[in-house]
C-alpha cells in the first residue's frame, strides 16, 4: 500500500528530498504540499505533480482537508513543534526533520501525544544511515579491537546561515551538533549521563545563538566522549559526519582520512593501518530513514529513530547549553 503524504516546507532541503527521495520511493506519494511562499508552491505543484487545489499556504487547512496518512515536516526548525502538534491532532503519522524541536519540553509533549494516539513519529537523523557511519558502527560492534574506551569527534565548517538560523538560540547545537551528538549515542549504543560543555560566539558573527561548541560527555557506561563543533570556521571543512576516533583496548578505529581518502580505518596494536571497504547498503541516508518510517506504519511498530529515542539526543543538547550557561556539570538523566 502506497502511503499518502503531505509535505510541509519546500525550501532548499525539503524540495531536494521531495525530488530525490519521495518521488522515486514506492512507499509514499505526495497528496498535498504546504509552503507560505506562493511562488515556490506553484513551482513545486508542477514539478512534483500535485494539483494546485492540493497546495496550501496554511498547514492547518491542509491537514483537515486532504485525505492523507502522514506528514513530512521540512520547515524552518522553530516551527517544527506547532506543525507537528497539529499533524498529530489530525491523526497523521509524522516524519520530522532534525532538530525534532527547539526545546526539550516541546519534544516530550509531542512524544507523549504521538504515543497516546498510536501514531508513528520519526526524526530524520539521517547521518546514522550514511555508509561510512554504518560501517564504523559495524566495526565497533564486532569488537575487533576490544571494547571502546573513549570517543573523540570533531566537525569544522564555514556555513552561510539562513535568516532563521541567524536568529536561533543554540544555533550550532540545534542545527548541526544534533547529528554528531546523536551519532555518539548511536555508535556507542549508550545515552549521555552527564556533560560539561561550553558554547560561545564571536564579535560581529551575525548569529544570535552560539556557532561554536565543545563538550565532554560521560556516557551511561562510564566512557567519555569528547566533541568539538563549529559552523563558523574558515579553512579546511570537515565531512558532514565529522572526523572520529574510537579508542579501543587494542587499537583505534577512525572515520577520517588516514592517507587513503576519507573512510573507515582500523589501526592495531602494532600500528598497522587498514582502510575498510564500506558496507553495501540497499538504502542509505534519507532513503533508509523514509523506508523505515513506512515500514513502522505498516507493521505498527516504533520507527528506528522515534521521537522517544530522540528525547535522549535532545536532552544531551539542552544539557550542553545549560552547562555552558551555568558553568557546571549537568546530569543529562535528570532532564529526562
Ligand atoms: N537532515 C539534514 O541533513 C538536514 C539538512 C538541511 C536542513 N535540514 C532541516 O530541514 C529544515 C528546513 O531547512 P531548509 O534548509 O530547507 O530551510 P529553508 O529556509 O531553505 O526552507 C524552509 C521552507 O519553509 C517554508 N516555511 C516557512 N514558514 C512556513 C510555514 N509557516 N508554513 C509552511 N512553510 C513555511 C519557507 O517558505 C521555506 O520554503 C530545517 O529544520 C533544517 O534543520 C536537515
Short mmCIF file of C-alpha atoms and ligand atoms in Angstrom, two decimals:
data_model
loop_
_atom_site.label_atom_id
_atom_site.label_comp_id
_atom_site.label_asym_id
_atom_site.label_seq_id
_atom_site.Cartn_x
_atom_site.Cartn_y
_atom_site.Cartn_z
CA UNK A 1 0.00 0.00 0.00
CA UNK A 2 1.41 3.39 -1.02
CA UNK A 3 1.09 5.88 1.83
CA UNK A 4 -0.34 9.34 1.17
CA UNK A 5 2.00 12.12 2.26
CA UNK A 6 1.54 15.85 2.84
CA UNK A 7 4.83 17.76 2.75
CA UNK A 8 5.17 20.99 4.73
CA UNK A 9 8.22 23.06 3.75
CA UNK A 10 9.60 23.17 0.23
CA UNK A 11 12.83 25.06 0.83
CA UNK A 12 16.33 24.02 -0.19
CA UNK A 13 16.34 20.81 1.84
CA UNK A 14 12.65 19.92 1.63
CA UNK A 15 12.48 20.19 -2.14
CA UNK A 16 15.68 18.18 -2.56
CA UNK A 17 14.19 15.34 -0.52
CA UNK A 18 10.88 15.61 -2.37
CA UNK A 19 12.56 15.12 -5.75
CA UNK A 20 15.40 12.76 -4.86
CA UNK A 21 13.75 10.56 -2.24
CA UNK A 22 9.95 10.82 -2.07
CA UNK A 23 9.15 10.90 -5.79
CA UNK A 24 11.27 7.79 -6.60
CA UNK A 25 10.01 6.00 -3.46
CA UNK A 26 7.36 3.31 -3.87
CA UNK A 27 6.36 3.80 -0.22
CA UNK A 28 4.93 7.32 -0.46
CA UNK A 29 3.08 9.57 -2.84
CA UNK A 30 2.63 13.31 -2.36
CA UNK A 31 -1.07 14.18 -1.95
CA UNK A 32 -0.55 17.71 -0.64
CA UNK A 33 2.07 20.45 -0.43
CA UNK A 34 2.34 23.34 2.02
CA UNK A 35 4.59 26.40 1.99
CA UNK A 36 3.99 30.06 2.81
CA UNK A 37 5.97 31.05 -0.29
CA UNK A 38 3.32 31.01 -3.05
CA UNK A 39 5.82 31.19 -5.93
CA UNK A 40 7.64 28.19 -4.54
CA UNK A 41 4.32 26.39 -4.08
CA UNK A 42 3.33 26.94 -7.71
CA UNK A 43 6.72 25.77 -8.94
CA UNK A 44 6.52 22.63 -6.79
CA UNK A 45 2.94 21.92 -7.81
CA UNK A 46 4.22 21.50 -11.37
CA UNK A 47 7.47 19.71 -10.71
CA UNK A 48 6.02 17.33 -8.09
CA UNK A 49 2.76 16.86 -9.99
CA UNK A 50 0.43 17.78 -7.16
CA UNK A 51 -2.66 19.65 -8.37
CA UNK A 52 -2.75 23.30 -7.30
CA UNK A 53 -6.02 22.60 -5.37
CA UNK A 54 -3.94 20.41 -3.06
CA UNK A 55 -1.30 23.11 -2.47
CA UNK A 56 -1.78 25.21 0.65
CA UNK A 57 -0.17 28.10 2.48
CA UNK A 58 -1.91 27.10 5.74
CA UNK A 59 -0.89 23.70 7.14
CA UNK A 60 -3.97 23.56 9.40
CA UNK A 61 -6.25 23.72 6.39
CA UNK A 62 -4.20 21.16 4.50
CA UNK A 63 -4.30 18.68 7.41
CA UNK A 64 -8.04 18.99 7.83
CA UNK A 65 -9.00 18.99 4.13
CA UNK A 66 -6.67 16.44 2.49
CA UNK A 67 -7.09 12.67 2.95
CA UNK A 68 -3.60 11.56 3.99
CA UNK A 69 -1.69 9.04 6.11
CA UNK A 70 1.39 11.03 7.06
CA UNK A 71 3.15 14.38 7.06
CA UNK A 72 6.78 15.24 6.25
CA UNK A 73 7.83 18.40 8.12
CA UNK A 74 10.75 20.23 6.49
CA UNK A 75 10.09 23.82 7.52
CA UNK A 76 12.42 26.07 9.47
CA UNK A 77 13.28 24.47 12.82
CA UNK A 78 11.49 26.88 15.21
CA UNK A 79 8.14 25.90 13.59
CA UNK A 80 8.57 22.14 13.95
CA UNK A 81 6.64 21.94 17.23
CA UNK A 82 3.45 23.77 16.15
CA UNK A 83 3.18 21.92 12.85
CA UNK A 84 3.96 18.52 14.35
CA UNK A 85 1.39 19.02 17.11
CA UNK A 86 -1.28 19.97 14.58
CA UNK A 87 -0.46 16.94 12.39
CA UNK A 88 -0.73 14.56 15.35
CA UNK A 89 -4.02 16.15 16.42
CA UNK A 90 -5.28 15.38 12.92
CA UNK A 91 -4.27 11.73 13.37
CA UNK A 92 -1.41 11.87 10.89
CA UNK A 93 1.88 9.99 11.31
CA UNK A 94 4.87 12.36 11.30
CA UNK A 95 8.29 12.27 9.70
CA UNK A 96 10.10 15.35 11.00
CA UNK A 97 13.40 16.97 10.16
CA UNK A 98 16.06 17.42 12.79
CA UNK A 99 16.13 19.15 15.22
CA UNK A 100 12.97 17.44 16.47
CA UNK A 101 12.03 20.71 18.24
CA UNK A 102 13.97 23.59 19.74
CA UNK A 103 13.11 22.77 23.38
CA UNK A 104 13.03 19.53 25.33
CA UNK A 105 9.60 20.29 26.80
CA UNK A 106 8.13 20.56 23.31
CA UNK A 107 9.74 17.28 22.27
CA UNK A 108 8.42 15.50 25.36
CA UNK A 109 4.89 16.78 24.76
CA UNK A 110 4.88 15.66 21.12
CA UNK A 111 6.29 12.24 22.02
CA UNK A 112 3.54 11.68 24.56
CA UNK A 113 0.89 12.92 22.15
CA UNK A 114 2.06 10.56 19.38
CA UNK A 115 2.17 7.61 21.79
CA UNK A 116 -1.29 8.34 23.18
CA UNK A 117 -2.73 8.24 19.63
CA UNK A 118 -0.63 5.28 18.46
CA UNK A 119 0.90 7.45 15.74
CA UNK A 120 4.42 6.93 14.40
CA UNK A 121 6.80 9.83 14.84
CA UNK A 122 10.23 9.58 13.25
CA UNK A 123 13.04 12.14 13.40
CA UNK A 124 15.28 12.47 10.36
CA UNK A 125 18.66 11.80 11.97
CA UNK A 126 19.79 10.54 8.60
CA UNK A 127 23.53 10.57 9.37
CA UNK A 128 23.04 7.26 11.20
CA UNK A 129 22.38 5.75 7.79
CA UNK A 130 25.47 7.06 5.99
CA UNK A 131 27.54 4.10 4.67
CA UNK A 132 30.62 5.48 6.48
CA UNK A 133 28.72 5.72 9.78
CA UNK A 134 27.09 2.28 9.44
CA UNK A 135 30.50 0.75 8.65
CA UNK A 136 32.05 2.46 11.67
CA UNK A 137 29.20 1.16 13.86
CA UNK A 138 29.64 -2.34 12.44
CA UNK A 139 33.37 -2.37 13.27
CA UNK A 140 32.77 -1.07 16.80
CA UNK A 141 30.03 -3.66 17.44
CA UNK A 142 32.22 -6.54 16.20
CA UNK A 143 34.77 -5.60 18.88
CA UNK A 144 37.70 -6.32 16.52
CA UNK A 145 39.96 -4.21 18.74
CA UNK A 146 38.19 -4.86 22.04
CA UNK A 147 35.86 -2.56 23.93
CA UNK A 148 35.68 1.20 23.23
CA UNK A 149 37.44 3.22 25.94
CA UNK A 150 36.63 6.69 24.70
CA UNK A 151 35.29 8.60 21.71
CA UNK A 152 36.58 11.73 20.04
CA UNK A 153 34.64 13.62 17.33
CA UNK A 154 35.23 16.94 15.63
CA UNK A 155 33.48 18.99 12.97
CA UNK A 156 34.54 22.32 11.42
CA UNK A 157 32.70 24.18 8.66
CA UNK A 158 32.02 27.70 7.44
CA UNK A 159 28.26 27.77 6.84
CA UNK A 160 26.33 30.73 5.42
CA UNK A 161 23.43 30.51 7.87
CA UNK A 162 19.87 31.12 6.71
CA UNK A 163 17.92 34.05 8.20
CA UNK A 164 16.09 31.79 10.67
CA UNK A 165 19.37 30.17 11.72
CA UNK A 166 20.93 33.57 12.42
CA UNK A 167 18.12 34.27 14.90
CA UNK A 168 18.05 30.87 16.66
CA UNK A 169 19.18 30.13 20.20
CA UNK A 170 21.78 27.35 20.33
CA UNK A 171 22.43 27.61 16.58
CA UNK A 172 25.32 25.14 16.31
CA UNK A 173 23.90 22.70 18.86
CA UNK A 174 20.44 22.51 17.33
CA UNK A 175 21.21 22.73 13.63
CA UNK A 176 24.41 20.69 13.30
CA UNK A 177 25.76 19.16 16.52
CA UNK A 178 22.37 17.41 16.75
CA UNK A 179 23.68 14.99 14.10
CA UNK A 180 27.03 14.34 15.78
CA UNK A 181 25.65 14.03 19.30
CA UNK A 182 23.02 11.63 18.01
CA UNK A 183 25.86 9.71 16.31
CA UNK A 184 27.74 9.41 19.62
CA UNK A 185 24.64 7.71 21.08
CA UNK A 186 24.17 5.51 18.02
CA UNK A 187 27.81 4.44 17.73
CA UNK A 188 28.27 3.63 21.41
CA UNK A 189 24.74 2.26 21.91
CA UNK A 190 24.63 4.39 25.09
CA UNK A 191 22.92 7.53 26.34
CA UNK A 192 24.65 10.50 27.91
CA UNK A 193 24.84 10.51 31.70
CA UNK A 194 26.42 13.94 32.19
CA UNK A 195 28.04 16.79 30.29
CA UNK A 196 30.47 19.61 30.87
CA UNK A 197 30.04 21.89 27.88
CA UNK A 198 30.73 25.33 26.56
CA UNK A 199 29.15 27.16 23.64
CA UNK A 200 30.39 30.54 22.51
CA UNK A 201 30.02 33.28 19.94
CA UNK A 202 32.39 35.80 18.41
CA UNK A 203 32.06 39.52 17.89
CA UNK A 204 30.01 40.56 14.83
CA UNK A 205 29.29 36.94 13.90
CA UNK A 206 25.79 37.85 12.71
CA UNK A 207 24.35 34.99 14.81
CA UNK A 208 22.26 35.31 17.96
CA UNK A 209 22.96 31.72 19.00
CA UNK A 210 26.45 30.35 19.54
CA UNK A 211 28.17 28.92 16.44
CA UNK A 212 30.92 27.08 18.40
CA UNK A 213 30.53 24.14 20.81
CA UNK A 214 32.77 21.93 22.89
CA UNK A 215 31.50 19.21 25.19
CA UNK A 216 32.77 16.35 27.29
CA UNK A 217 30.09 13.73 27.86
CA UNK A 218 30.16 10.82 30.23
CA UNK A 219 28.16 8.00 28.71
CA UNK A 220 25.94 5.85 30.96
CA UNK A 221 28.56 3.04 30.93
CA UNK A 222 31.23 5.47 32.15
CA UNK A 223 33.18 6.06 28.92
CA UNK A 224 33.94 9.67 27.97
CA UNK A 225 33.07 11.22 24.59
CA UNK A 226 34.78 14.45 23.50
CA UNK A 227 33.15 16.71 20.92
CA UNK A 228 34.18 19.95 19.21
CA UNK A 229 31.98 21.52 16.54
CA UNK A 230 31.82 24.82 14.70
CA UNK A 231 29.77 26.24 11.86
CA UNK A 232 31.84 29.39 11.65
CA UNK A 233 35.33 28.14 10.89
CA UNK A 234 37.20 29.12 7.75
CA UNK A 235 39.82 26.75 6.38
CA UNK A 236 39.64 23.01 5.82
CA UNK A 237 35.99 21.82 6.13
CA UNK A 238 35.13 18.52 7.79
CA UNK A 239 32.95 15.95 6.04
CA UNK A 240 29.31 16.34 7.15
CA UNK A 241 29.53 13.39 9.53
CA UNK A 242 32.73 14.81 11.07
CA UNK A 243 36.03 13.09 11.89
CA UNK A 244 36.07 10.36 14.53
CA UNK A 245 38.48 8.31 16.61
CA UNK A 246 37.09 5.48 18.72
CA UNK A 247 39.85 4.45 21.07
CA UNK A 248 39.54 0.74 21.87
CA UNK A 249 41.52 -1.57 24.17
CA UNK A 250 43.71 -3.00 21.39
CA UNK A 251 43.84 -0.17 18.86
CA UNK A 252 41.90 2.67 17.31
CA UNK A 253 39.04 2.89 14.83
CA UNK A 254 38.79 6.02 12.69
CA UNK A 255 36.38 7.78 10.40
CA UNK A 256 38.64 10.33 8.72
CA UNK A 257 41.43 10.48 6.13
CA UNK A 258 44.44 8.50 7.31
CA UNK A 259 46.19 8.76 3.95
CA UNK A 260 43.92 6.92 1.52
CA UNK A 261 40.95 9.27 1.46
CA UNK A 262 38.06 9.79 3.90
CA UNK A 263 36.77 6.49 5.20
CA UNK A 264 36.85 3.93 7.99
CA UNK A 265 40.28 2.74 9.16
CA UNK A 266 41.44 0.36 11.86
CA UNK A 267 44.90 0.65 13.40
CA UNK A 268 46.05 -2.31 15.55
CA UNK A 269 48.48 -2.57 18.46
CA UNK A 270 51.40 -2.90 16.04
CA UNK A 271 50.40 0.34 14.35
CA UNK A 272 49.27 -1.50 11.19
CA UNK A 273 46.70 0.55 9.38
CA UNK A 274 43.88 -0.83 7.20
CA UNK A 275 41.22 1.07 5.28
CA UNK A 276 38.00 -0.95 5.23
CA UNK A 277 35.53 -1.36 2.37
CA UNK A 278 32.24 0.35 3.21
CA UNK A 279 29.17 -1.80 3.82
CA UNK A 280 26.98 -2.12 0.78
CA UNK A 281 23.56 -0.89 1.81
CA UNK A 282 20.32 -1.44 -0.02
CA UNK A 283 19.22 2.06 1.02
CA UNK A 284 21.21 4.84 2.65
CA UNK A 285 20.71 8.21 4.36
CA UNK A 286 17.21 9.70 3.93
CA UNK A 287 16.14 6.83 1.63
CA UNK A 288 16.72 4.41 4.51
CA UNK A 289 15.06 6.61 7.15
CA UNK A 290 11.97 7.11 4.99
CA UNK A 291 11.73 3.37 4.22
CA UNK A 292 11.88 2.57 7.94
CA UNK A 293 9.17 5.16 8.62
CA UNK A 294 6.89 3.49 6.03
CA UNK A 295 7.59 0.06 7.48
CA UNK A 296 6.87 1.25 11.02
CA UNK A 297 3.42 2.43 9.90
CA UNK A 298 2.62 -0.78 8.05
CA UNK A 299 3.90 -3.03 10.83
CA UNK A 300 2.54 -0.85 13.64
CA UNK A 301 5.91 -0.76 15.41
CA UNK A 302 8.17 2.03 16.67
CA UNK A 303 10.37 3.57 13.97
CA UNK A 304 14.13 3.10 14.43
CA UNK A 305 14.64 6.78 15.27
CA UNK A 306 11.43 7.53 17.16
CA UNK A 307 10.55 10.71 19.00
CA UNK A 308 11.06 8.76 22.25
CA UNK A 309 14.59 7.79 21.20
CA UNK A 310 15.37 11.32 20.08
CA UNK A 311 14.49 12.74 23.52
CA UNK A 312 17.89 11.45 24.67
CA UNK A 313 19.64 13.39 21.90
CA UNK A 314 17.58 16.49 22.67
CA UNK A 315 18.37 16.18 26.40
CA UNK A 316 22.11 15.97 25.66
CA UNK A 317 21.92 19.12 23.50
CA UNK A 318 19.94 21.12 26.05
CA UNK A 319 22.19 19.91 28.88
CA UNK A 320 25.25 21.14 26.96
CA UNK A 321 23.68 24.58 26.60
CA UNK A 322 22.71 24.60 30.29
CA UNK A 323 26.20 23.53 31.34
CA UNK A 324 27.68 26.41 29.37
CA UNK A 325 25.27 28.92 30.87
CA UNK A 326 25.63 27.69 34.44
CA UNK A 327 29.34 26.88 34.28
CA UNK A 328 28.85 23.45 35.79
CA UNK A 329 28.43 19.76 35.05
CA UNK A 330 24.85 18.82 34.17
CA UNK A 331 23.37 15.37 34.75
CA UNK A 332 21.58 14.70 31.48
CA UNK A 333 19.39 11.99 33.00
CA UNK A 334 17.77 14.49 35.36
CA UNK A 335 16.34 16.38 32.38
CA UNK A 336 14.60 13.27 31.08
N1 LIG B 1 18.74 16.18 7.86
C1 LIG B 1 19.57 17.03 7.30
O1 LIG B 1 20.70 16.68 6.99
C2 LIG B 1 19.11 18.45 7.03
C3 LIG B 1 19.80 19.23 6.09
C4 LIG B 1 19.34 20.53 5.87
C5 LIG B 1 18.25 21.03 6.56
N2 LIG B 1 17.62 20.25 7.48
C6 LIG B 1 16.46 20.77 8.24
O2 LIG B 1 15.39 20.98 7.34
C7 LIG B 1 14.60 22.09 7.76
C8 LIG B 1 14.45 23.06 6.59
O3 LIG B 1 15.71 23.51 6.18
P1 LIG B 1 15.93 24.27 4.78
O4 LIG B 1 17.38 24.35 4.62
O5 LIG B 1 15.13 23.61 3.71
O6 LIG B 1 15.31 25.71 5.12
P2 LIG B 1 14.76 26.78 4.06
O7 LIG B 1 14.74 28.08 4.79
O8 LIG B 1 15.50 26.67 2.78
O9 LIG B 1 13.27 26.31 3.78
C9 LIG B 1 12.23 26.41 4.71
C10 LIG B 1 10.90 26.46 3.96
O10 LIG B 1 9.86 26.54 4.94
C11 LIG B 1 8.89 27.46 4.43
N3 LIG B 1 8.06 27.97 5.55
C12 LIG B 1 8.39 28.91 6.46
N4 LIG B 1 7.35 29.11 7.31
C13 LIG B 1 6.37 28.25 6.94
C14 LIG B 1 5.06 27.97 7.43
N5 LIG B 1 4.54 28.60 8.48
N6 LIG B 1 4.32 27.05 6.78
C15 LIG B 1 4.80 26.39 5.70
N7 LIG B 1 6.05 26.61 5.19
C16 LIG B 1 6.81 27.54 5.80
C17 LIG B 1 9.71 28.54 3.75
O11 LIG B 1 8.93 29.33 2.84
C18 LIG B 1 10.77 27.69 3.04
O12 LIG B 1 10.36 27.30 1.74
C19 LIG B 1 15.30 22.68 8.99
O13 LIG B 1 14.68 22.19 10.15
C20 LIG B 1 16.71 22.12 8.88
O14 LIG B 1 17.35 21.98 10.13
C21 LIG B 1 18.02 18.97 7.70
#
